[in-house]
mmCIF file of C-alpha atoms in Angstrom:
data_model
loop_
_atom_site.group_PDB
_atom_site.id
_atom_site.type_symbol
_atom_site.label_atom_id
_atom_site.label_comp_id
_atom_site.label_asym_id
_atom_site.label_seq_id
_atom_site.Cartn_x
_atom_site.Cartn_y
_atom_site.Cartn_z
ATOM 1 C CA MET O 1 75.113 24.308 214.688
ATOM 2 C CA LEU O 2 72.788 25.633 211.745
ATOM 3 C CA GLN O 3 75.739 27.687 210.572
ATOM 4 C CA PHE O 4 77.691 24.031 210.519
ATOM 5 C CA VAL O 5 74.778 22.390 208.351
ATOM 6 C CA PHE O 6 74.558 25.269 205.757
ATOM 7 C CA TRP O 7 78.660 25.032 205.079
ATOM 8 C CA THR O 8 78.529 21.221 204.986
ATOM 9 C CA CYS O 9 75.378 21.551 202.531
ATOM 10 C CA ILE O 10 77.176 24.177 200.321
ATOM 11 C CA SER O 11 80.214 22.295 200.327
ATOM 12 C CA LEU O 12 78.210 19.288 199.281
ATOM 13 C CA VAL O 13 76.403 20.734 196.327
ATOM 14 C CA LEU O 14 79.435 22.631 195.021
ATOM 15 C CA TYR O 15 81.876 19.741 195.112
ATOM 16 C CA THR O 16 79.335 17.365 193.528
ATOM 17 C CA TYR O 17 78.232 19.794 190.677
ATOM 18 C CA ILE O 18 81.114 21.720 190.230
ATOM 19 C CA GLY O 19 84.395 20.947 192.230
ATOM 20 C CA TYR O 20 84.938 17.202 191.483
ATOM 21 C CA ALA O 21 84.708 18.233 187.583
ATOM 22 C CA ILE O 22 87.368 20.757 188.180
ATOM 23 C CA LEU O 23 89.482 18.215 190.584
ATOM 24 C CA ILE O 24 89.035 15.093 188.242
ATOM 25 C CA TYR O 25 90.158 17.461 185.611
ATOM 26 C CA VAL O 26 93.457 18.453 186.975
ATOM 27 C CA LEU O 27 93.996 14.796 188.098
ATOM 28 C CA ALA O 28 93.464 13.508 184.538
ATOM 29 C CA ARG O 29 96.081 16.158 183.682
ATOM 30 C CA LEU O 30 98.833 15.599 186.230
ATOM 31 C CA PHE O 31 98.311 11.906 187.026
ATOM 32 C CA PRO O 32 97.172 10.212 183.889
ATOM 33 C CA TYR O 33 96.468 6.509 183.810
ATOM 34 C CA PRO O 34 99.440 4.884 181.645
ATOM 35 C CA ILE O 35 98.425 3.886 178.100
ATOM 36 C CA ALA O 36 99.048 0.001 177.941
ATOM 37 C CA ILE O 37 98.374 -0.193 174.025
ATOM 38 C CA LYS O 38 100.295 2.006 171.602
ATOM 39 C CA GLU O 39 98.500 3.000 168.443
ATOM 40 C CA ARG O 40 99.285 0.500 165.627
ATOM 41 C CA PRO O 41 98.481 0.245 162.079
ATOM 42 C CA GLN O 42 94.873 -1.188 161.863
ATOM 43 C CA ASN O 43 94.472 -4.181 159.412
ATOM 44 C CA ASN O 44 91.671 -2.910 156.808
ATOM 45 C CA ASP O 45 90.476 -6.332 155.952
ATOM 46 C CA GLY O 46 89.461 -6.789 159.631
ATOM 47 C CA ASN O 47 90.960 -10.144 160.196
ATOM 48 C CA ASP O 48 92.694 -8.917 163.488
ATOM 49 C CA LEU O 49 89.161 -8.181 165.090
ATOM 50 C CA PRO O 50 87.724 -10.332 167.353
ATOM 51 C CA PRO O 51 84.134 -12.004 167.089
ATOM 52 C CA LEU O 52 81.604 -9.999 168.877
ATOM 53 C CA ALA O 53 77.780 -9.985 169.628
ATOM 54 C CA LEU O 54 75.671 -7.207 168.933
ATOM 55 C CA PHE O 55 72.881 -7.575 172.057
ATOM 56 C CA ILE O 56 69.747 -5.689 171.500
ATOM 57 C CA THR O 57 66.679 -6.173 174.034
ATOM 58 C CA ALA O 58 63.214 -5.026 173.100
ATOM 59 C CA TYR O 59 59.838 -4.740 174.127
ATOM 60 C CA ASN O 60 57.212 -3.793 171.598
ATOM 61 C CA GLU O 61 59.352 -2.208 169.205
ATOM 62 C CA SER O 62 58.139 -3.385 166.063
ATOM 63 C CA GLU O 63 57.968 0.379 164.597
ATOM 64 C CA ILE O 64 61.521 0.919 165.067
ATOM 65 C CA ILE O 65 62.919 -2.421 164.150
ATOM 66 C CA PRO O 66 63.166 -1.681 160.115
ATOM 67 C CA GLU O 67 65.404 1.385 161.101
ATOM 68 C CA LYS O 68 67.184 -0.329 164.012
ATOM 69 C CA MET O 69 67.932 -3.353 161.290
ATOM 70 C CA LEU O 70 69.092 -0.743 158.580
ATOM 71 C CA ASN O 71 71.406 0.691 161.007
ATOM 72 C CA CYS O 72 72.962 -2.624 162.019
ATOM 73 C CA LEU O 73 73.650 -3.856 158.385
ATOM 74 C CA GLU O 74 75.396 -0.401 157.726
ATOM 75 C CA LEU O 75 77.848 -0.977 160.475
ATOM 76 C CA ASP O 76 81.657 -1.179 159.416
ATOM 77 C CA TYR O 77 82.569 -4.597 160.956
ATOM 78 C CA PRO O 78 83.287 -8.016 159.051
ATOM 79 C CA LYS O 79 80.192 -9.554 158.670
ATOM 80 C CA ASP O 80 81.664 -12.880 159.265
ATOM 81 C CA LYS O 81 82.602 -11.827 162.902
ATOM 82 C CA LEU O 82 79.456 -10.028 163.769
ATOM 83 C CA ASN O 83 76.460 -11.879 165.521
ATOM 84 C CA ILE O 84 73.176 -9.785 166.205
ATOM 85 C CA LEU O 85 71.118 -10.969 168.813
ATOM 86 C CA TRP O 86 67.733 -9.503 169.438
ATOM 87 C CA VAL O 87 66.065 -10.734 172.910
ATOM 88 C CA ILE O 88 62.165 -10.142 172.698
ATOM 89 C CA ASP O 89 60.786 -9.883 176.071
ATOM 90 C CA GLY O 90 56.955 -10.867 175.793
ATOM 91 C CA SER O 91 56.399 -8.121 173.563
ATOM 92 C CA THR O 92 52.503 -8.459 172.152
ATOM 93 C CA ASP O 93 53.353 -6.574 168.620
ATOM 94 C CA ASP O 94 54.879 -8.220 165.624
ATOM 95 C CA SER O 95 58.620 -7.677 166.601
ATOM 96 C CA CYS O 96 59.638 -11.580 166.082
ATOM 97 C CA GLU O 97 57.640 -11.776 162.852
ATOM 98 C CA LEU O 98 59.560 -8.609 161.076
ATOM 99 C CA LEU O 99 63.052 -9.971 162.690
ATOM 100 C CA THR O 100 62.520 -13.401 161.080
ATOM 101 C CA LYS O 101 62.745 -11.299 157.848
ATOM 102 C CA TYR O 102 66.796 -11.129 158.636
ATOM 103 C CA SER O 103 68.528 -14.127 157.955
ATOM 104 C CA MET O 104 71.585 -12.938 160.063
ATOM 105 C CA VAL O 105 69.686 -12.454 163.255
ATOM 106 C CA LYS O 106 68.978 -14.764 166.019
ATOM 107 C CA ILE O 107 65.930 -14.195 167.861
ATOM 108 C CA VAL O 108 65.790 -15.136 171.548
ATOM 109 C CA SER O 109 62.049 -14.641 172.836
ATOM 110 C CA SER O 110 59.735 -14.934 175.920
ATOM 111 C CA ALA O 111 56.073 -15.615 176.060
ATOM 112 C CA HIS O 112 56.016 -13.684 179.507
ATOM 113 C CA ARG O 113 57.349 -10.091 180.222
ATOM 114 C CA LYS O 114 59.909 -10.855 182.848
ATOM 115 C CA GLY O 115 61.603 -7.258 182.427
ATOM 116 C CA LYS O 116 64.951 -6.176 180.885
ATOM 117 C CA THR O 117 67.296 -7.258 183.397
ATOM 118 C CA ALA O 118 65.744 -11.021 183.118
ATOM 119 C CA ALA O 119 66.008 -10.685 179.126
ATOM 120 C CA VAL O 120 69.570 -9.769 179.189
ATOM 121 C CA ASN O 121 70.510 -12.901 181.661
ATOM 122 C CA HIS O 122 68.280 -14.941 179.443
ATOM 123 C CA GLY O 123 69.937 -13.702 176.361
ATOM 124 C CA MET O 124 73.615 -14.316 177.377
ATOM 125 C CA GLU O 125 73.256 -17.765 177.783
ATOM 126 C CA TYR O 126 73.121 -17.466 173.740
ATOM 127 C CA VAL O 127 76.264 -15.295 173.222
ATOM 128 C CA LYS O 128 79.319 -17.273 172.419
ATOM 129 C CA THR O 129 81.732 -14.407 171.137
ATOM 130 C CA PRO O 130 84.282 -13.164 173.130
ATOM 131 C CA ILE O 131 82.806 -9.729 173.236
ATOM 132 C CA VAL O 132 79.220 -8.659 173.759
ATOM 133 C CA VAL O 133 78.096 -5.238 172.926
ATOM 134 C CA PHE O 134 74.759 -3.883 174.193
ATOM 135 C CA SER O 135 72.801 -1.253 172.331
ATOM 136 C CA ASP O 136 68.993 -0.290 172.768
ATOM 137 C CA ALA O 137 66.428 -1.129 170.305
ATOM 138 C CA ASN O 138 65.568 2.902 169.777
ATOM 139 C CA CYS O 139 69.047 4.186 169.416
ATOM 140 C CA LEU O 140 71.336 4.479 166.223
ATOM 141 C CA LEU O 141 75.035 3.825 166.309
ATOM 142 C CA ASN O 142 77.681 5.559 163.985
ATOM 143 C CA ALA O 143 79.144 3.224 161.299
ATOM 144 C CA GLY O 144 82.618 3.061 163.139
ATOM 145 C CA ALA O 145 81.356 2.224 166.523
ATOM 146 C CA LEU O 146 82.067 -1.721 166.800
ATOM 147 C CA LYS O 147 85.801 -1.397 165.661
ATOM 148 C CA ILE O 148 86.474 1.378 167.887
ATOM 149 C CA ILE O 149 84.986 -0.670 170.748
ATOM 150 C CA ALA O 150 86.477 -3.599 169.931
ATOM 151 C CA ARG O 151 89.931 -2.169 169.712
ATOM 152 C CA GLN O 152 89.890 -1.053 173.785
ATOM 153 C CA PHE O 153 89.762 -4.743 174.652
ATOM 154 C CA GLU O 154 93.524 -5.170 173.271
ATOM 155 C CA ASP O 155 94.297 -3.799 176.704
ATOM 156 C CA PRO O 156 94.463 -6.482 179.169
ATOM 157 C CA THR O 157 93.010 -3.756 182.116
ATOM 158 C CA ILE O 158 89.769 -3.170 180.242
ATOM 159 C CA GLY O 159 86.775 -5.285 180.994
ATOM 160 C CA CYS O 160 84.303 -3.051 179.820
ATOM 161 C CA VAL O 161 83.958 -0.510 177.472
ATOM 162 C CA SER O 162 81.195 2.440 177.535
ATOM 163 C CA GLY O 163 80.298 4.475 174.430
ATOM 164 C CA GLU O 164 79.027 8.035 174.255
ATOM 165 C CA LYS O 165 75.127 8.688 174.656
ATOM 166 C CA ARG O 166 74.078 11.996 172.185
ATOM 167 C CA VAL O 167 70.512 13.395 172.128
ATOM 168 C CA ALA O 168 69.495 14.604 169.181
ATOM 169 C CA PHE O 169 67.608 17.622 169.223
ATOM 170 C CA ASP O 170 66.825 20.853 167.114
ATOM 171 C CA ASP O 171 65.532 24.517 167.583
ATOM 172 C CA GLY O 172 62.183 23.368 167.668
ATOM 173 C CA ASP O 173 62.328 20.593 170.601
ATOM 174 C CA THR O 174 61.215 21.665 173.950
ATOM 175 C CA VAL O 175 63.217 21.297 177.613
ATOM 176 C CA SER O 176 62.558 17.691 177.671
ATOM 177 C CA SER O 177 65.234 17.241 174.861
ATOM 178 C CA LYS O 178 67.386 20.305 175.312
ATOM 179 C CA GLY O 179 68.028 19.402 178.791
ATOM 180 C CA GLU O 180 68.658 15.971 178.396
ATOM 181 C CA GLY O 181 71.401 16.945 175.473
ATOM 182 C CA ALA O 182 72.865 19.634 178.079
ATOM 183 C CA TYR O 183 73.351 17.107 181.007
ATOM 184 C CA TRP O 184 74.630 14.124 178.634
ATOM 185 C CA LYS O 185 77.233 16.813 177.312
ATOM 186 C CA TYR O 186 78.233 17.363 180.879
ATOM 187 C CA GLU O 187 78.289 13.849 181.908
ATOM 188 C CA SER O 188 80.264 13.102 178.731
ATOM 189 C CA LEU O 189 82.822 15.246 179.925
ATOM 190 C CA LEU O 190 83.024 13.799 183.376
ATOM 191 C CA LYS O 191 83.334 10.229 181.877
ATOM 192 C CA LYS O 192 86.200 11.045 179.543
ATOM 193 C CA LEU O 193 88.155 12.752 182.783
ATOM 194 C CA ASP O 194 87.417 9.714 184.814
ATOM 195 C CA TYR O 195 88.626 7.337 182.213
ATOM 196 C CA GLU O 196 91.817 9.231 181.520
ATOM 197 C CA PHE O 197 92.583 9.392 185.237
ATOM 198 C CA TYR O 198 91.335 5.538 186.025
ATOM 199 C CA SER O 199 88.413 4.390 184.971
ATOM 200 C CA ALA O 200 85.066 5.489 183.929
ATOM 201 C CA VAL O 201 82.190 5.084 186.757
ATOM 202 C CA GLY O 202 79.378 2.844 184.689
ATOM 203 C CA ALA O 203 78.269 2.699 181.119
ATOM 204 C CA ALA O 204 75.244 3.889 179.494
ATOM 205 C CA GLY O 205 72.830 1.387 178.271
ATOM 206 C CA GLU O 206 72.457 2.894 174.661
ATOM 207 C CA LEU O 207 75.892 1.719 173.874
ATOM 208 C CA PHE O 208 78.398 -0.422 176.163
ATOM 209 C CA ALA O 209 80.484 -3.927 175.715
ATOM 210 C CA LEU O 210 82.018 -6.526 178.094
ATOM 211 C CA ARG O 211 84.056 -9.335 177.855
ATOM 212 C CA THR O 212 81.673 -12.153 177.750
ATOM 213 C CA GLU O 213 83.541 -14.408 180.290
ATOM 214 C CA LEU O 214 82.931 -11.540 182.905
ATOM 215 C CA PHE O 215 79.169 -11.313 182.846
ATOM 216 C CA ALA O 216 77.300 -12.809 185.904
ATOM 217 C CA PRO O 217 73.780 -12.715 185.928
ATOM 218 C CA MET O 218 72.125 -10.205 187.783
ATOM 219 C CA GLU O 219 69.135 -9.795 190.322
ATOM 220 C CA GLU O 220 65.943 -9.768 188.080
ATOM 221 C CA ASP O 221 64.531 -6.474 189.798
ATOM 222 C CA THR O 222 67.582 -4.472 189.083
ATOM 223 C CA LEU O 223 66.622 -1.179 187.582
ATOM 224 C CA LEU O 224 69.940 -0.004 186.319
ATOM 225 C CA ASP O 225 71.405 -3.111 184.630
ATOM 226 C CA ASP O 226 74.052 -1.252 182.627
ATOM 227 C CA PHE O 227 75.360 0.426 185.363
ATOM 228 C CA MET O 228 75.267 -2.641 187.667
ATOM 229 C CA LEU O 229 76.889 -4.932 184.943
ATOM 230 C CA SER O 230 79.735 -2.543 184.245
ATOM 231 C CA MET O 231 80.585 -1.418 188.238
ATOM 232 C CA ARG O 232 80.436 -5.192 189.384
ATOM 233 C CA ILE O 233 83.014 -5.700 186.647
ATOM 234 C CA ALA O 234 85.267 -2.722 187.705
ATOM 235 C CA GLN O 235 84.737 -4.424 191.409
ATOM 236 C CA LYS O 236 86.837 -7.246 190.070
ATOM 237 C CA GLY O 237 89.368 -5.186 189.200
ATOM 238 C CA TYR O 238 89.010 -4.169 185.297
ATOM 239 C CA ARG O 239 88.716 -0.895 184.091
ATOM 240 C CA ILE O 240 85.926 0.986 182.300
ATOM 241 C CA ALA O 241 86.974 2.498 178.926
ATOM 242 C CA TYR O 242 85.068 5.613 177.550
ATOM 243 C CA THR O 243 85.175 6.070 173.506
ATOM 244 C CA PRO O 244 83.092 9.227 172.757
ATOM 245 C CA ASN O 245 83.908 8.378 169.197
ATOM 246 C CA ALA O 246 81.866 5.343 169.351
ATOM 247 C CA TYR O 247 78.649 6.758 170.050
ATOM 248 C CA ALA O 248 74.594 6.046 170.193
ATOM 249 C CA VAL O 249 71.857 8.819 169.118
ATOM 250 C CA GLU O 250 68.583 8.710 170.325
ATOM 251 C CA TYR O 251 65.863 11.388 170.576
ATOM 252 C CA GLY O 252 64.942 13.041 173.860
ATOM 253 C CA SER O 253 61.685 12.600 175.633
ATOM 254 C CA LEU O 254 58.724 13.588 174.208
ATOM 255 C CA ASN O 255 58.024 15.983 177.145
ATOM 256 C CA MET O 256 58.866 16.857 180.607
ATOM 257 C CA GLU O 257 56.029 14.175 181.871
ATOM 258 C CA GLU O 258 57.634 11.528 179.798
ATOM 259 C CA GLU O 259 61.111 12.408 181.172
ATOM 260 C CA GLY O 260 60.058 12.647 184.335
ATOM 261 C CA LYS O 261 59.067 8.643 184.242
ATOM 262 C CA ARG O 262 62.630 7.943 183.291
ATOM 263 C CA LYS O 263 64.590 10.133 185.862
ATOM 264 C CA ARG O 264 62.341 8.526 188.426
ATOM 265 C CA ARG O 265 63.644 5.090 187.455
ATOM 266 C CA ILE O 266 67.147 6.162 186.913
ATOM 267 C CA ALA O 267 67.159 7.837 190.542
ATOM 268 C CA ALA O 268 65.571 4.344 191.940
ATOM 269 C CA GLY O 269 68.095 2.540 190.185
ATOM 270 C CA GLY O 270 71.050 4.771 191.767
ATOM 271 C CA TRP O 271 69.337 4.251 195.346
ATOM 272 C CA GLN O 272 69.296 0.433 194.562
ATOM 273 C CA SER O 273 72.565 0.378 193.148
ATOM 274 C CA ILE O 274 74.225 1.991 196.355
ATOM 275 C CA GLY O 275 73.156 -0.395 198.417
ATOM 276 C CA ARG O 276 74.057 -3.342 196.121
ATOM 277 C CA LEU O 277 77.583 -2.058 195.651
ATOM 278 C CA LEU O 278 78.229 -1.370 199.080
ATOM 279 C CA PRO O 279 81.814 -2.655 199.256
ATOM 280 C CA LEU O 280 82.467 -0.224 196.529
ATOM 281 C CA LEU O 281 82.477 2.371 199.284
ATOM 282 C CA ASN O 282 85.498 1.071 200.780
ATOM 283 C CA GLY O 283 88.358 3.283 199.609
ATOM 284 C CA PHE O 284 91.141 1.585 201.262
ATOM 285 C CA LYS O 285 90.253 -1.281 199.041
ATOM 286 C CA PHE O 286 89.163 0.000 195.830
ATOM 287 C CA GLY O 287 91.383 3.555 196.226
ATOM 288 C CA LYS O 288 90.760 5.184 192.806
ATOM 289 C CA LEU O 289 87.424 3.758 191.827
ATOM 290 C CA SER O 290 85.989 4.432 195.373
ATOM 291 C CA PHE O 291 86.894 7.972 195.289
ATOM 292 C CA GLN O 292 85.371 8.319 191.553
ATOM 293 C CA TYR O 293 82.246 6.132 192.609
ATOM 294 C CA ILE O 294 81.461 8.141 195.600
ATOM 295 C CA SER O 295 82.210 11.820 194.163
ATOM 296 C CA HIS O 296 80.747 11.418 190.669
ATOM 297 C CA ARG O 297 77.694 8.964 191.391
ATOM 298 C CA VAL O 298 77.257 8.338 195.363
ATOM 299 C CA LEU O 299 76.640 11.963 196.031
ATOM 300 C CA ARG O 300 74.470 13.019 193.558
ATOM 301 C CA TRP O 301 72.279 9.864 193.893
ATOM 302 C CA SER O 302 72.168 10.229 197.630
ATOM 303 C CA VAL O 303 72.809 13.004 200.230
ATOM 304 C CA THR O 304 73.564 16.437 197.793
ATOM 305 C CA PRO O 305 69.968 16.799 196.290
ATOM 306 C CA PHE O 306 68.903 16.971 200.105
ATOM 307 C CA ALA O 307 71.371 19.702 201.035
ATOM 308 C CA LEU O 308 70.399 21.561 197.852
ATOM 309 C CA PHE O 309 66.902 21.947 198.956
ATOM 310 C CA ALA O 310 67.861 22.626 202.186
ATOM 311 C CA LEU O 311 70.273 25.626 201.197
ATOM 312 C CA PHE O 312 67.170 27.737 200.722
ATOM 313 C CA PRO O 313 65.407 27.838 204.083
ATOM 314 C CA LEU O 314 69.017 27.983 205.738
ATOM 315 C CA ALA O 315 70.286 30.760 203.953
ATOM 316 C CA ALA O 316 66.907 32.520 204.764
ATOM 317 C CA ILE O 317 67.096 31.668 208.360
ATOM 318 C CA LEU O 318 70.961 32.460 208.963
ATOM 319 C CA GLY O 319 70.699 35.672 207.006
ATOM 320 C CA TYR O 320 67.665 36.694 209.197
ATOM 321 C CA ARG O 321 69.989 36.352 212.157
ATOM 322 C CA CYS O 322 73.008 37.725 211.262
ATOM 323 C CA SER O 323 73.623 41.272 212.004
ATOM 324 C CA SER O 324 76.882 41.705 209.906
ATOM 325 C CA SER O 325 77.449 44.563 207.694
ATOM 326 C CA PHE O 326 78.224 41.722 204.850
ATOM 327 C CA ASN O 327 75.928 39.362 205.096
ATOM 328 C CA VAL O 328 76.952 36.260 202.963
ATOM 329 C CA PHE O 329 73.790 34.198 203.875
ATOM 330 C CA SER O 330 71.585 37.170 202.650
ATOM 331 C CA VAL O 331 73.785 37.005 199.547
ATOM 332 C CA ILE O 332 73.481 33.421 198.811
ATOM 333 C CA PHE O 333 69.880 33.631 199.480
ATOM 334 C CA VAL O 334 69.452 36.252 196.666
ATOM 335 C CA PHE O 335 71.288 34.422 194.426
ATOM 336 C CA GLN O 336 69.277 31.242 195.117
ATOM 337 C CA CYS O 337 66.177 33.258 194.577
ATOM 338 C CA VAL O 338 67.554 34.591 190.926
ATOM 339 C CA PHE O 339 68.162 30.587 190.359
ATOM 340 C CA TYR O 340 64.850 29.468 191.774
ATOM 341 C CA LEU O 341 62.839 32.298 189.744
ATOM 342 C CA CYS O 342 64.917 31.222 186.417
ATOM 343 C CA ALA O 343 63.847 27.434 187.032
ATOM 344 C CA ALA O 344 60.413 29.099 187.808
ATOM 345 C CA PHE O 345 60.370 30.588 184.190
ATOM 346 C CA GLY O 346 61.914 27.270 182.558
ATOM 347 C CA TYR O 347 59.166 25.200 184.353
ATOM 348 C CA LEU O 348 56.637 27.661 182.697
ATOM 349 C CA MET O 349 58.165 27.397 179.264
ATOM 350 C CA ARG O 350 58.927 23.896 179.215
ATOM 351 C CA ASN O 351 57.005 23.391 176.315
ATOM 352 C CA ASN O 352 57.892 25.988 174.427
ATOM 353 C CA PRO O 353 60.939 25.325 172.088
ATOM 354 C CA ASN O 354 61.919 29.041 172.589
ATOM 355 C CA SER O 355 62.886 28.674 176.095
ATOM 356 C CA THR O 356 66.571 29.734 176.147
ATOM 357 C CA LYS O 357 69.348 28.097 178.263
ATOM 358 C CA LEU O 358 69.258 30.723 181.266
ATOM 359 C CA PHE O 359 65.775 29.223 182.043
ATOM 360 C CA TYR O 360 65.900 25.537 180.972
ATOM 361 C CA ILE O 361 68.844 24.616 182.127
ATOM 362 C CA PRO O 362 68.315 25.822 186.044
ATOM 363 C CA TYR O 363 64.981 23.828 185.370
ATOM 364 C CA TYR O 364 66.259 20.623 184.365
ATOM 365 C CA PHE O 365 68.857 20.945 186.914
ATOM 366 C CA LEU O 366 66.164 21.114 189.802
ATOM 367 C CA PHE O 367 63.822 18.758 187.897
ATOM 368 C CA MET O 368 66.546 15.951 188.145
ATOM 369 C CA ASN O 369 67.243 16.769 191.766
ATOM 370 C CA ILE O 370 63.675 16.415 192.626
ATOM 371 C CA ASN O 371 63.453 13.158 190.868
ATOM 372 C CA VAL O 372 66.339 11.811 192.964
ATOM 373 C CA ILE O 373 64.085 11.996 196.042
ATOM 374 C CA ARG O 374 60.859 10.992 194.320
ATOM 375 C CA GLY O 375 62.954 8.063 193.344
ATOM 376 C CA ILE O 376 63.145 6.904 196.773
ATOM 377 C CA TYR O 377 59.371 6.416 196.768
ATOM 378 C CA TYR O 378 59.201 4.788 193.211
ATOM 379 C CA LEU O 379 61.864 2.019 194.940
ATOM 380 C CA PHE O 380 59.996 1.420 197.861
ATOM 381 C CA SER O 381 56.288 1.861 197.188
ATOM 382 C CA ARG O 382 55.990 -0.350 194.120
ATOM 383 C CA SER O 383 56.361 -4.058 193.121
ATOM 384 C CA PHE O 384 58.408 -4.496 189.987
ATOM 385 C CA ILE O 385 60.939 -7.002 188.298
ATOM 386 C CA GLY O 386 62.601 -4.310 186.511
ATOM 387 C CA GLY O 387 60.740 -4.221 183.568
ATOM 388 C CA TRP O 388 60.407 -1.552 180.959
ATOM 389 C CA GLU O 389 58.569 1.671 181.869
ATOM 390 C CA LYS O 390 58.791 3.085 178.466
ATOM 391 C CA SER O 391 58.896 7.147 178.141
ATOM 392 C CA GLN O 392 57.785 8.086 174.739
ATOM 393 C CA ARG O 393 60.085 9.877 172.507
ATOM 394 C CA LYS O 394 59.993 11.960 169.541
#
């Protein structure tokens, strides 16, 4: 019985973090989704581009507003077709006063802080363009991002477009930035392969867009508004496109303590999303999407972290009991000891910019999985309405 549990756990871990990446790579190469829109010459004057709204939610972001607005004004999109909308959710700083200096900006504000999801629901009442692009206040977009995203909607099967999140870090940064950066490189690869096979599985809130007509108000306690919005559109039969050439850049968390706040909230949102997207587990109805959703999201947000941490004691017990000359359980136990030892060094060097990948990647990997479990406590022990719990960034 213990051996069955052990092999089940190790299979879950290997499939979730390695096997699915290999499998989706093979599937994307052998059975790519047919391209519906062929490449055609683009009209340089932008007359063929649709009007769109750039939707930015904010809570006490006065420090970043000048830089964000400069970035918005430098975007390569026809000015007469770009509507910039800031939704201010009960801020206590001078965000609204700063934004009034920009004549092209529409400001929607709430006197009381109700949370990001409530702000999105409220702000969408003022969006009149066929496409809306969401972006966080603390990230900067590349100049051509909006054009690249708008072109994706020429494919009628696309209901949502996800840009790429890039984490800026340098040699002087610590594990919080480098670990997040490494994670997002892996995650971006999976999104690219998912989309090539059928559809990306969710969108990153730093930069994503949708057809306005497909928006439906969300429950105000929703923690992962970007994920829920995008997946409910996929649930309607549309695909989520992934566009790595349209990207948002932000700095990593100030330290691992701040990164922990963010990871716990995301993990809690993952658990919440699984409960609210139960129909997507039906592979008979949703086919490819269910397969991708379960493999890419559900497993890593639910059972796999428990399987990962169960492997260590299981390998120790089975290795002790095994009398074979070639004791595979003891070998796996030793490998785990080395991995955990590297992670321990990563923990000790978490604030040291000289920490190497050999240490900080195992540490960040375990850190993420621990926070999936901690996310359960966050979800059920707090009364929240989806409000910001901002992590300090560089």
